[in-house]
């Protein structure tokens, strides 16, 4: 969802004639929306078209949604996920525009809502040309497909870490990043996937979308290259779609609620292709908390 993630959008409705759903009005149907007329509202407006019976979204909840967005004075969408891949986000953490974060908190999964977002909770004066002009008010139809509020950390039985040739992972369960100490030895040639904390949830399937917190470092030098803890929110991985096959293979079969040590040799990671912060032919080390599934 490139127009929403880590950006700001604006949306609105008119006091005289706000945008209306003219076709596809039911939850799950791709909507068609008329343009609004008159002066858009100056404050965020959220209307529940149909209320679901699923979990209530709170700050930190993971939501899977479909959406359609258009500027208040247009009947042409600038973005939609209907008919494509649903969009996953963590509510209230700044991954999306402020209007979305505020509108989704307190809503139930299974609901269809409309959101009218004024410019100060959206893209503001800069807009997002060419689709979204400066100081635009936007109107969204959002179907909340799923909602999950994950625990802060793995929880279960701590497992021994006796192999001195492998990294050691901290076992704290306070929601903070665990320690991750890499030995100054030769990296393993095969994928390593070991329990650090063994949870009690169901086994992860290779078709699951898992909710994870992770910290990742290079084997050489133990330099960190990524961490959801530093970003302040968990993320989701759809195992049969992620390009890093070692993550999919290493998490499949592990129990929800667990913390797992993953060591990915280059052929299970990025291979000879360098990535941001990851040189070519790097062995990668992950501490991965499996907090749930979507």
XYZ file of C-alpha atoms in Angstrom:
294
model
C 0.000 0.000 0.000
C 2.588 2.586 -1.127
C 0.359 5.642 -0.806
C -0.304 4.988 2.873
C 2.740 3.378 4.461
C 4.967 5.828 6.329
C 3.225 8.780 4.722
C 0.215 10.980 5.410
C -3.046 11.234 3.491
C -6.120 13.446 3.690
C -9.742 12.612 3.241
C -13.062 14.264 3.731
C -16.770 14.572 3.228
C -18.978 17.570 2.572
C -21.515 18.860 5.060
C -23.870 19.212 2.085
C -23.292 15.984 0.189
C -20.468 13.710 1.320
C -19.186 10.896 -0.898
C -21.511 7.905 -0.979
C -21.145 4.237 -1.869
C -23.191 3.819 -5.042
C -22.401 0.151 -5.783
C -20.769 -2.737 -3.958
C -22.215 -1.626 -0.648
C -21.817 -4.912 1.259
C -18.787 -5.975 3.254
C -16.357 -7.764 0.938
C -17.687 -6.199 -2.255
C -15.554 -3.747 -4.210
C -17.288 -0.391 -3.725
C -17.942 2.411 -6.162
C -18.023 5.852 -4.550
C -19.511 9.106 -5.792
C -17.693 12.404 -5.419
C -18.602 14.701 -2.553
C -20.055 18.167 -3.001
C -19.756 21.236 -0.842
C -17.289 21.970 1.953
C -15.456 18.966 3.421
C -15.497 18.554 7.207
C -12.521 19.916 9.125
C -12.346 16.980 11.535
C -11.941 13.238 11.167
C -15.240 11.460 10.506
C -15.727 7.706 10.843
C -18.990 5.980 9.941
C -19.669 2.303 10.557
C -21.532 0.956 7.534
C -21.807 -2.550 8.966
C -20.344 -3.726 12.253
C -18.538 -7.022 12.548
C -18.358 -9.335 15.522
C -14.604 -9.904 15.575
C -11.949 -8.633 17.982
C -11.758 -4.908 18.719
C -8.672 -3.201 17.336
C -6.432 -1.388 19.814
C -3.067 0.313 19.584
C -0.616 -2.414 18.620
C -3.236 -4.646 17.001
C -2.467 -6.131 13.625
C -5.218 -5.576 11.106
C -5.752 -7.037 7.657
C -7.914 -4.771 5.525
C -9.194 -4.047 2.063
C -9.634 -0.405 1.167
C -10.567 2.038 -1.549
C -9.498 5.676 -1.389
C -10.284 8.732 -3.465
C -10.058 12.461 -3.013
C -13.211 14.098 -1.709
C -14.003 15.932 -4.931
C -13.263 13.031 -7.288
C -15.099 9.856 -8.219
C -11.901 8.142 -9.394
C -9.979 6.031 -6.834
C -6.304 6.847 -6.384
C -5.654 3.502 -4.701
C -7.458 0.273 -3.818
C -6.641 -3.203 -2.561
C -9.970 -4.742 -3.590
C -9.272 -7.459 -6.130
C -5.614 -7.469 -5.082
C -3.673 -8.439 -1.973
C -5.179 -7.284 1.369
C -3.099 -4.779 3.306
C -1.623 -5.539 6.743
C -0.781 -2.842 9.284
C -0.113 -2.356 12.974
C -2.682 0.064 14.379
C -1.556 3.203 16.171
C 2.170 2.938 15.441
C 2.608 5.456 12.633
C 2.914 2.908 9.829
C 0.049 4.675 8.070
C -1.421 8.158 8.012
C -2.695 9.631 11.275
C -6.308 9.569 10.138
C -6.141 5.832 9.566
C -4.513 5.128 12.909
C -7.148 7.149 14.747
C -10.082 5.758 12.759
C -9.202 2.072 13.101
C -8.628 2.064 16.848
C -11.767 0.767 18.564
C -13.273 -0.822 15.430
C -14.243 -4.494 15.256
C -12.913 -6.990 12.760
C -15.571 -7.852 10.216
C -16.716 -4.232 9.954
C -17.006 -1.952 6.947
C -16.311 1.686 7.744
C -15.892 4.913 5.828
C -13.244 7.428 6.863
C -13.174 11.115 5.991
C -9.725 12.518 6.747
C -8.904 16.245 6.735
C -5.518 17.385 5.387
C -3.870 17.812 8.794
C -4.344 14.088 9.448
C -3.266 13.195 5.934
C -0.819 14.465 3.360
C -1.295 18.091 4.374
C 0.041 20.934 2.277
C 2.530 18.788 0.375
C -0.024 16.338 -1.035
C 1.139 13.275 -2.917
C 1.243 14.378 -6.566
C 0.025 13.483 -9.039
C -2.763 11.409 -7.451
C -3.345 13.554 -4.358
C -3.140 17.365 -4.609
C -2.002 19.606 -1.749
C -4.509 20.136 1.068
C -6.745 17.354 -0.238
C -9.481 15.743 1.827
C -9.794 12.025 1.183
C -12.523 9.471 1.558
C -11.877 5.793 2.267
C -14.031 2.696 2.369
C -12.290 0.121 4.576
C -13.231 -3.510 5.206
C -11.517 -4.840 8.340
C -10.952 -8.474 7.418
C -9.017 -9.625 10.485
C -7.717 -8.225 13.735
C -5.241 -9.679 16.205
C -3.657 -8.129 19.296
C -0.460 -10.121 19.813
C 1.322 -10.640 23.125
C 4.479 -8.584 23.677
C 6.836 -11.543 23.667
C 7.309 -15.257 23.257
C 6.265 -17.279 26.282
C 6.936 -20.901 27.102
C 9.656 -23.297 28.185
C 13.249 -22.090 27.944
C 15.382 -24.563 26.015
C 19.106 -25.255 26.599
C 21.585 -23.580 24.260
C 24.625 -25.813 24.698
C 26.194 -25.717 21.243
C 29.116 -23.291 21.532
C 29.387 -23.083 17.745
C 25.960 -21.430 17.482
C 24.734 -17.968 18.540
C 23.145 -17.515 21.961
C 19.811 -15.706 22.280
C 18.485 -13.986 25.392
C 15.400 -15.417 27.073
C 13.780 -12.251 28.463
C 10.006 -12.058 27.961
C 9.431 -8.366 28.719
C 8.842 -7.332 25.112
C 12.322 -5.852 24.738
C 14.841 -7.068 22.193
C 16.770 -10.111 23.412
C 20.535 -10.290 23.345
C 22.020 -12.050 20.326
C 25.637 -13.148 20.685
C 27.400 -14.654 17.667
C 30.518 -16.786 18.219
C 33.721 -16.037 16.353
C 33.651 -19.370 14.582
C 32.913 -20.563 11.079
C 29.274 -20.126 10.130
C 27.228 -23.312 9.582
C 26.636 -24.348 5.997
C 23.073 -25.557 6.587
C 19.945 -23.854 7.891
C 19.638 -23.752 11.685
C 16.191 -23.454 13.303
C 16.249 -24.087 17.057
C 13.853 -23.301 19.862
C 15.113 -20.781 22.407
C 11.716 -20.601 24.101
C 9.223 -23.293 23.083
C 5.653 -22.041 23.072
C 2.451 -24.028 23.351
C 0.508 -22.768 20.327
C -0.299 -24.571 17.082
C 2.435 -25.420 14.626
C 3.022 -22.846 11.908
C 2.041 -23.970 8.404
C 3.958 -22.886 5.320
C 0.842 -21.059 4.086
C 0.405 -19.013 7.283
C 0.862 -15.298 7.722
C 2.760 -15.100 10.993
C 3.060 -12.164 13.375
C 6.667 -11.788 14.469
C 9.097 -9.670 16.404
C 12.692 -10.154 15.338
C 16.246 -8.950 15.620
C 18.711 -9.823 12.877
C 22.493 -9.548 12.596
C 25.234 -10.613 10.236
C 27.264 -13.632 11.285
C 30.465 -11.793 10.378
C 30.966 -9.080 12.972
C 27.481 -9.531 14.509
C 26.402 -6.223 12.967
C 22.645 -5.636 13.256
C 20.897 -4.936 9.953
C 17.229 -5.040 10.939
C 14.995 -5.054 14.021
C 11.256 -4.757 14.500
C 11.944 -3.797 18.114
C 13.621 -0.603 16.955
C 10.687 0.137 14.660
C 8.387 -0.166 17.663
C 5.944 -2.746 16.311
C 5.771 -6.375 15.167
C 5.341 -7.229 11.525
C 3.785 -10.002 9.437
C 5.401 -12.544 7.139
C 3.357 -14.557 4.646
C 5.550 -17.621 4.490
C 4.709 -18.823 1.005
C 5.353 -15.361 -0.435
C 8.544 -14.122 1.225
C 11.633 -14.322 -1.020
C 13.985 -15.433 1.784
C 13.382 -19.167 1.768
C 15.307 -19.790 4.990
C 12.734 -17.773 6.931
C 9.864 -19.775 5.489
C 11.561 -23.130 6.029
C 12.871 -22.188 9.450
C 9.516 -21.046 10.828
C 7.337 -23.762 9.306
C 6.521 -26.383 11.932
C 7.517 -24.213 14.876
C 4.900 -23.501 17.562
C 3.161 -20.165 17.943
C 4.389 -18.447 21.099
C 7.988 -19.562 20.568
C 11.307 -17.766 20.233
C 13.466 -19.326 17.548
C 17.137 -18.982 16.629
C 17.513 -18.957 12.865
C 20.857 -19.096 11.059
C 20.499 -18.676 7.303
C 23.456 -19.547 5.075
C 23.724 -17.440 1.912
C 21.808 -19.902 -0.269
C 18.877 -19.670 2.191
C 19.092 -15.872 2.421
C 20.074 -13.280 -0.204
C 22.817 -15.272 -1.924
C 25.203 -13.246 -4.055
C 22.844 -10.253 -4.201
C 23.752 -7.513 -1.698
C 20.894 -5.830 0.154
C 20.716 -2.727 2.318
C 23.167 -3.422 5.115
C 23.752 -7.001 3.939
C 26.843 -7.745 1.818
C 26.768 -10.442 -0.832
C 27.100 -14.040 0.368
C 26.277 -13.203 3.983
C 25.131 -15.649 6.639
C 22.253 -14.128 8.600
C 21.259 -14.679 12.234
C 17.746 -14.050 13.573
C 16.070 -14.110 16.944
C 12.429 -14.561 15.964
C 9.412 -14.430 18.288
C 6.332 -16.049 16.718
C 3.562 -14.056 18.368
C 0.584 -15.318 16.386
C -0.966 -15.877 12.987
C -3.406 -13.785 11.003
